[in-house]
Short mmCIF file of C-alpha atoms in Angstrom, two decimals:
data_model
loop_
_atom_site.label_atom_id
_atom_site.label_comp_id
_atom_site.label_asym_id
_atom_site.label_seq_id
_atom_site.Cartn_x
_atom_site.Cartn_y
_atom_site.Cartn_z
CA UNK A 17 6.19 166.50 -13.60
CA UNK A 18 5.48 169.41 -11.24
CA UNK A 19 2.70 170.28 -13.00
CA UNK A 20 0.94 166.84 -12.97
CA UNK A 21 1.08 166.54 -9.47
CA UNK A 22 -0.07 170.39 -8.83
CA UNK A 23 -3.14 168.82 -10.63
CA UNK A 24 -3.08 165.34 -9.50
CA UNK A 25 -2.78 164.21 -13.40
CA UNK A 26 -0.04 161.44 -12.92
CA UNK A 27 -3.76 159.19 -12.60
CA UNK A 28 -5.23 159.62 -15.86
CA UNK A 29 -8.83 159.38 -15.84
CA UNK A 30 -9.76 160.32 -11.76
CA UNK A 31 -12.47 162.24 -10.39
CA UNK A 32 -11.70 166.07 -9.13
CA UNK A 33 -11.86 164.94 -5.17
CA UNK A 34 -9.71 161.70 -5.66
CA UNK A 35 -7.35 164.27 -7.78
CA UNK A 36 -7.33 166.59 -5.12
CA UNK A 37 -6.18 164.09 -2.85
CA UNK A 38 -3.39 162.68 -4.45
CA UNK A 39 -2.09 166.44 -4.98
CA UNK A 40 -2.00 166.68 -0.95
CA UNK A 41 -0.66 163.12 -0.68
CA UNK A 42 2.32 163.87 -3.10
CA UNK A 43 2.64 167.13 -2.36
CA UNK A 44 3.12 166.96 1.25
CA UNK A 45 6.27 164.44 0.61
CA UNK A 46 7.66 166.50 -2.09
CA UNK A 47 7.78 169.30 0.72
CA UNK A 48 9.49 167.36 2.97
CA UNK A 49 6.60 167.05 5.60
CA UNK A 50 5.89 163.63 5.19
CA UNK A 51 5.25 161.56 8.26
CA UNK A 52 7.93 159.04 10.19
CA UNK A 53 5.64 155.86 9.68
CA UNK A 54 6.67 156.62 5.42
CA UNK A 55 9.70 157.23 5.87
CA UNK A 56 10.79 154.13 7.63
CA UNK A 57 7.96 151.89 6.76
CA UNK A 58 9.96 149.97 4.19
CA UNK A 59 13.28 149.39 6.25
CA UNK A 60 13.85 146.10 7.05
CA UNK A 61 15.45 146.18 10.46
CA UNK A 62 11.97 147.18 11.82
CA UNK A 63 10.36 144.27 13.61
CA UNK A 64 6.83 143.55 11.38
CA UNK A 65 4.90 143.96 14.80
CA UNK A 66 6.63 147.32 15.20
CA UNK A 67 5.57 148.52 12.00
CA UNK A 68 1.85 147.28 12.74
CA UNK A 69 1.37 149.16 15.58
CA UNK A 70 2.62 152.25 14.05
CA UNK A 71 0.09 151.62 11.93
CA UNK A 72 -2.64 150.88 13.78
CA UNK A 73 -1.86 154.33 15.76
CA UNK A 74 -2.61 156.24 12.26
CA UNK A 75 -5.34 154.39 10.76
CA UNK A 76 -5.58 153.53 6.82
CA UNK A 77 -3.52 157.24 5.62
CA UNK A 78 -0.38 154.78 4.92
CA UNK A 79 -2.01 152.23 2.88
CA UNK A 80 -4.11 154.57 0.28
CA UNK A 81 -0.57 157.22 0.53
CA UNK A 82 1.78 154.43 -0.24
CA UNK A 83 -0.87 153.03 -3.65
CA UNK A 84 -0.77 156.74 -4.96
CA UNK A 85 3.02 157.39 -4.38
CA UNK A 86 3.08 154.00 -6.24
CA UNK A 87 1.13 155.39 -9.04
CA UNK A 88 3.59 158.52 -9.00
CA UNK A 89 6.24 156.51 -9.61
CA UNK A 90 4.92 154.40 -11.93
CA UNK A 91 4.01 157.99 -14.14
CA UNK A 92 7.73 158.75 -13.78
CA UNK A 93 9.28 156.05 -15.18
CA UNK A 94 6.63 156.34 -18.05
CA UNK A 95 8.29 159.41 -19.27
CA UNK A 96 12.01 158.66 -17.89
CA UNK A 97 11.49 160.82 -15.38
CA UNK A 98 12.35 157.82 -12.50
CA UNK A 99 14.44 154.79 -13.17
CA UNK A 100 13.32 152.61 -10.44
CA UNK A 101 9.69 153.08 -7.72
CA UNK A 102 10.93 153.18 -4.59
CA UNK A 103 7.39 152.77 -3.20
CA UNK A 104 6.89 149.58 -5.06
CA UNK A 105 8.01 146.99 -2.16
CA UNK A 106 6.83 149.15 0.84
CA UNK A 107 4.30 146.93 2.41
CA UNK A 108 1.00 147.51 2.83
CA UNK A 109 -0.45 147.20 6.46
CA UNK A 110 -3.47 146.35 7.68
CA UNK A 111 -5.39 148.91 9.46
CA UNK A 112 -7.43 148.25 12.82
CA UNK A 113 -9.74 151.45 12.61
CA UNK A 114 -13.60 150.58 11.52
CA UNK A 115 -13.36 154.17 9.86
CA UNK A 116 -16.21 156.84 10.56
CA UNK A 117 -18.02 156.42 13.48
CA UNK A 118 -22.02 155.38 12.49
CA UNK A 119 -24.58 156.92 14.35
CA UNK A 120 -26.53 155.43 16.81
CA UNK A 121 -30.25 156.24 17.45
CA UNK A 122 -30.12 158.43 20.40
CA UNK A 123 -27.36 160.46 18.97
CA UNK A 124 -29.56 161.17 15.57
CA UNK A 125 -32.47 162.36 18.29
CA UNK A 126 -30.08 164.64 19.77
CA UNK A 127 -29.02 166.33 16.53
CA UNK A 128 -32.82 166.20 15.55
CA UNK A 129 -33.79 168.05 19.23
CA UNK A 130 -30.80 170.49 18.84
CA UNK A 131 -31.97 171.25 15.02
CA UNK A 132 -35.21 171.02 14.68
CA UNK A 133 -37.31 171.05 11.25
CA UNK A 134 -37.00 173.60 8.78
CA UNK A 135 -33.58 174.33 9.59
CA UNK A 136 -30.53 173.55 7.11
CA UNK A 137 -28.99 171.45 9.34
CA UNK A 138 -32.03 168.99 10.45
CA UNK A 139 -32.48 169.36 6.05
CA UNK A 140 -28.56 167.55 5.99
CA UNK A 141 -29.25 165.22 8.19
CA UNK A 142 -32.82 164.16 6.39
CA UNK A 143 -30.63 164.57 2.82
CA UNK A 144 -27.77 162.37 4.19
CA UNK A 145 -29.57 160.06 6.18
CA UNK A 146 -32.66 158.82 4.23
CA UNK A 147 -30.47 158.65 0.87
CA UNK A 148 -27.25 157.46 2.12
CA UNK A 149 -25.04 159.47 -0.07
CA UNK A 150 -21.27 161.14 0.12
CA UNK A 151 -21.35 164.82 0.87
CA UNK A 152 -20.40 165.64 -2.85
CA UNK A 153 -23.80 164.24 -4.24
CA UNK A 154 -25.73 166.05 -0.87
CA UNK A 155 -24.34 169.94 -1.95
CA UNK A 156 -25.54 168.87 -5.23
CA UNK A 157 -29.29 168.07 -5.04
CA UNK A 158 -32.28 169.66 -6.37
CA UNK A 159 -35.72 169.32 -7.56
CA UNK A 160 -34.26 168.50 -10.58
CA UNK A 161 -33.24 165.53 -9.66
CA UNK A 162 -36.65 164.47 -8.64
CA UNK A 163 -38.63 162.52 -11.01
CA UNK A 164 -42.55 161.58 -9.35
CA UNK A 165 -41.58 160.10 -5.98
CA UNK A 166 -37.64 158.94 -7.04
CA UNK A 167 -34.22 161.25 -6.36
CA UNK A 168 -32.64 160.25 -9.55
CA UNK A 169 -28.99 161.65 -10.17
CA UNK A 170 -25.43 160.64 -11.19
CA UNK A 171 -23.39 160.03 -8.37
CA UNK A 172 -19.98 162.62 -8.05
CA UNK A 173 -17.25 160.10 -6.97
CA UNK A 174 -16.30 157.93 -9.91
CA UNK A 175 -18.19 159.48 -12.48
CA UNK A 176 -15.65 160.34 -14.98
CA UNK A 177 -14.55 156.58 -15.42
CA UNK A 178 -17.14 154.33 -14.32
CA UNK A 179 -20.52 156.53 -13.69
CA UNK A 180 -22.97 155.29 -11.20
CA UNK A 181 -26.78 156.52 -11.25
CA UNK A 182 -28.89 155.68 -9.00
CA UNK A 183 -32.56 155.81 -8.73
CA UNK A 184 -33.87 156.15 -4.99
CA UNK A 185 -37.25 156.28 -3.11
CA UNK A 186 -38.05 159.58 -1.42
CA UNK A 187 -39.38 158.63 1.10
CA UNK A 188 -42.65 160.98 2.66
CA UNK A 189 -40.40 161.89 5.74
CA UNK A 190 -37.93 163.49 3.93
CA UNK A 191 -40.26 164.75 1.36
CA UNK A 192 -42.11 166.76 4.53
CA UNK A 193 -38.70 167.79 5.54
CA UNK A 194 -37.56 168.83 2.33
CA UNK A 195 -40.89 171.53 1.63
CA UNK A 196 -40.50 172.44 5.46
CA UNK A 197 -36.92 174.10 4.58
CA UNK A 198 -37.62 176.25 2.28
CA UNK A 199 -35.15 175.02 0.39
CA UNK A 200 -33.56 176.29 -2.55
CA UNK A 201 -34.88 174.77 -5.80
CA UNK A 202 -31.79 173.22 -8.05
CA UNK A 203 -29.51 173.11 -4.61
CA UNK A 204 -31.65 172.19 -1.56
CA UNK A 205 -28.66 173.08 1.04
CA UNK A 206 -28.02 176.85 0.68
CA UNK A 207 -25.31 178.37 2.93
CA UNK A 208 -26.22 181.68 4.75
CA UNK A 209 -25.26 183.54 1.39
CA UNK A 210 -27.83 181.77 -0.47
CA UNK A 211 -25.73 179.99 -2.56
CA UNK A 212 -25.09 176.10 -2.79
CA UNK A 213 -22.35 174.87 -0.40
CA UNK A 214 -19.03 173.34 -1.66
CA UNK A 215 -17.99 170.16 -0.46
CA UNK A 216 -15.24 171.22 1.61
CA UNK A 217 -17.61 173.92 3.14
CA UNK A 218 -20.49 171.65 3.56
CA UNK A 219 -18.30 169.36 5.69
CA UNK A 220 -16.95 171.99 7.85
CA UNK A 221 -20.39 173.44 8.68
CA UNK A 222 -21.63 170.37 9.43
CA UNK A 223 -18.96 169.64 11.67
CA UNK A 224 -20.24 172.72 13.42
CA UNK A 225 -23.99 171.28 13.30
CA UNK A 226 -22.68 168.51 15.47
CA UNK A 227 -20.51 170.03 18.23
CA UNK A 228 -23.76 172.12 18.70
CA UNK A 229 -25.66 169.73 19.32
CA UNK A 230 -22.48 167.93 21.60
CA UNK A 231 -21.86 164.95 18.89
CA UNK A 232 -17.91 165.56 18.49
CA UNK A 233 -17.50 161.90 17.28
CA UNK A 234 -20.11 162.06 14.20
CA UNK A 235 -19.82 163.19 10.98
CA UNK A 236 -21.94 163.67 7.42
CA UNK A 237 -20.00 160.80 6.26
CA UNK A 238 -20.66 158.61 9.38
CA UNK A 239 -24.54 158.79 8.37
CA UNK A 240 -23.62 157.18 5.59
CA UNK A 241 -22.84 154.39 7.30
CA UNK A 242 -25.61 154.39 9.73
CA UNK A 243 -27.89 154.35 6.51
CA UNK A 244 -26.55 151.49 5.46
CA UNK A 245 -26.78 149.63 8.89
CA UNK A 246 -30.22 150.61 9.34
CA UNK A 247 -31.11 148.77 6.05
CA UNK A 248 -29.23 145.32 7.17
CA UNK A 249 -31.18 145.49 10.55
CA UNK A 250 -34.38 146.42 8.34
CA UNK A 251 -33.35 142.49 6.72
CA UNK A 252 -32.08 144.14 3.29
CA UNK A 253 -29.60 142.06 1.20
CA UNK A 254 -26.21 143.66 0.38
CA UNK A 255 -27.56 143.92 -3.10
CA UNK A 256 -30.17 145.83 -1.61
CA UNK A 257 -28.20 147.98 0.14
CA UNK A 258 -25.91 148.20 -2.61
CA UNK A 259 -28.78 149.91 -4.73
CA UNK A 260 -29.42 152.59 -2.65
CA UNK A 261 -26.06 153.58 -1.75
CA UNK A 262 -24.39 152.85 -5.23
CA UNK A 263 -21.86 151.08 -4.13
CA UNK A 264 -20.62 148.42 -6.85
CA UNK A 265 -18.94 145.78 -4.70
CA UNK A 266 -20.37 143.92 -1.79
CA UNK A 267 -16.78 144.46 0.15
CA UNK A 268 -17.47 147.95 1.54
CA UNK A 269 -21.26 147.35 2.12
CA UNK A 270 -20.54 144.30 4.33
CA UNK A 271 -17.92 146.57 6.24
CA UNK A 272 -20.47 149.11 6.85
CA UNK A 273 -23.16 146.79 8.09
CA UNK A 274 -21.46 143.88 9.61
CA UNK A 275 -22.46 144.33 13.20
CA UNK A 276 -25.67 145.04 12.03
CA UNK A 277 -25.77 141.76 10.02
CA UNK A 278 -24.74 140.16 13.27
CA UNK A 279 -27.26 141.42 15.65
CA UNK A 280 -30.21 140.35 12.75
CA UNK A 281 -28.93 137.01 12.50
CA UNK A 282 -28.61 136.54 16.14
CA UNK A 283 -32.26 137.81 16.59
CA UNK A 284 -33.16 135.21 13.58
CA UNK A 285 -31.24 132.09 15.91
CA UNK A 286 -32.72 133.33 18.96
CA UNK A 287 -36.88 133.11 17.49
CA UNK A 288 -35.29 129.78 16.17
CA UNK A 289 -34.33 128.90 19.74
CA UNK A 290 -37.46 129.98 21.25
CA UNK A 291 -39.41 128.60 18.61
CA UNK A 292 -41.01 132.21 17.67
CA UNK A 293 -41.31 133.11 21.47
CA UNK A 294 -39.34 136.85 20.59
#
């Protein structure tokens, strides 16, 4: 049993990140260090409205920690290892946060004045920006993956269960950016060693990118995001958008672009209004 969570097995089937996760999930309980919302989230005696807030303060961690200490327990009964799952009846709150922050316009011009082309970081940015990917397919590109004027590639997340592959425009901008770099030719982000980042180390450097450049509220993955609200304002369809950033459900896409759905279709009733005035 120790082993399988050392390794995160107790989920047959799971990419290495998601595994990787669950091992710190798990592992930080079975040390003892787990947090007071888990410990008392199931009792009772604590008023629903309570238990919301002390959600709300921590964001989604207690909803995706309490589904894999359910899987955990689910592994141990499996193999008699558990008679009952204790995490089977802990509700599962709703969480207020709307997750990474996206970037807005002026803070992408900021980065983009702060690092400006042919550097590695303004190369992220292009990379994670004008493809809309996670980090773990970014470390990974190359001119392999390009075939005539499409990046096409297997996406990391997912891949050993249900694999996504994608087949995505390059658009001349990035293109320019891309041969500007001098980027490396199976990984086009190369750390100062050379080599191709990891995804861990990608993350934290680019975390340094943006406090250079004074943007301590965006992230890699919040471009991600932007990408995806740039394409509703553009008037894509969520199937649209779906296509380009792989996801398979319209659930997260609509998440990620719903206030830019909003300000489209208010710009539609307005023209309507006007009758094609604006």
């Amino acid at each position: 049993m120790a082993w399988r969570v050392q390794n995160g097995r107790f989920r047959p089937g799971i990419d290495h990140p998601t595994a990787l996760h669950d091992h710190d999930v798990v592992g930080d309980r079975l040390d003892g260090r787990e947090i007071v919302l888990d410990e008392h989230m199931g009792d009772p005696e604590i008023p629903p409205r309570r238990r919301q807030e002390a959600q709300d303060a921590v964001g989604g961690g207690h909803i995706i920690n309490a589904k894999v200490l359910r899987q955990l327990f689910r592994f141990a009964i499996t193999y008699d290892l558990a008679d009952t799952n204790p995490a089977k009846d802990v509700e599962l709150l709703t969480s207020s946060s709307e997750g990474y922050h996206s970037w807005t316009l002026a803070e992408i011009e900021k980065f983009e004045t702060t690092h400006p082309v042919g550097t590695t970081a303004r190369l992220a940015l292009a990379l994670a920006l004008y493809t809309g990917q996670r980090r773990s397919d970014l470390v990974l590109f190359g001119r392999q993956h390009f075939q005539g004027e499409w990046l096409v590639f297997t996406q990391q997340k997912g891949k050993a269960r249900n694999p996504i592959r994608p087949e995505i425009p390059i658009i001349p901008e990035l293109r320019h950016i891309i041969d500007a770099s001098g980027a490396g030719d199976f990984t086009f982000l190369v750390n100062g060693y050379g080599r191709a980042f990891t995804n861990a180390g990608f993350g934290n450097r680019f975390r340094k990118w943006c406090d250079e450049a004074g943007l301590s509220e965006c992230s890699v993955h919040g471009l991600r995001k932007a990408a995806a609200e740039r394409l509703a304002e553009l008037g894509c369809t969520e199937f649209e958008i779906m296509a380009i950033t792989g996801h398979q459900t319209s659930k997260e896409v609509t998440r990620y672009t719903k206030g830019a759905s909003q300000k489209v279709c208010a710009q539609a009733a307005l023209r309507k209004m006007t009758g094609g005035q604006n």
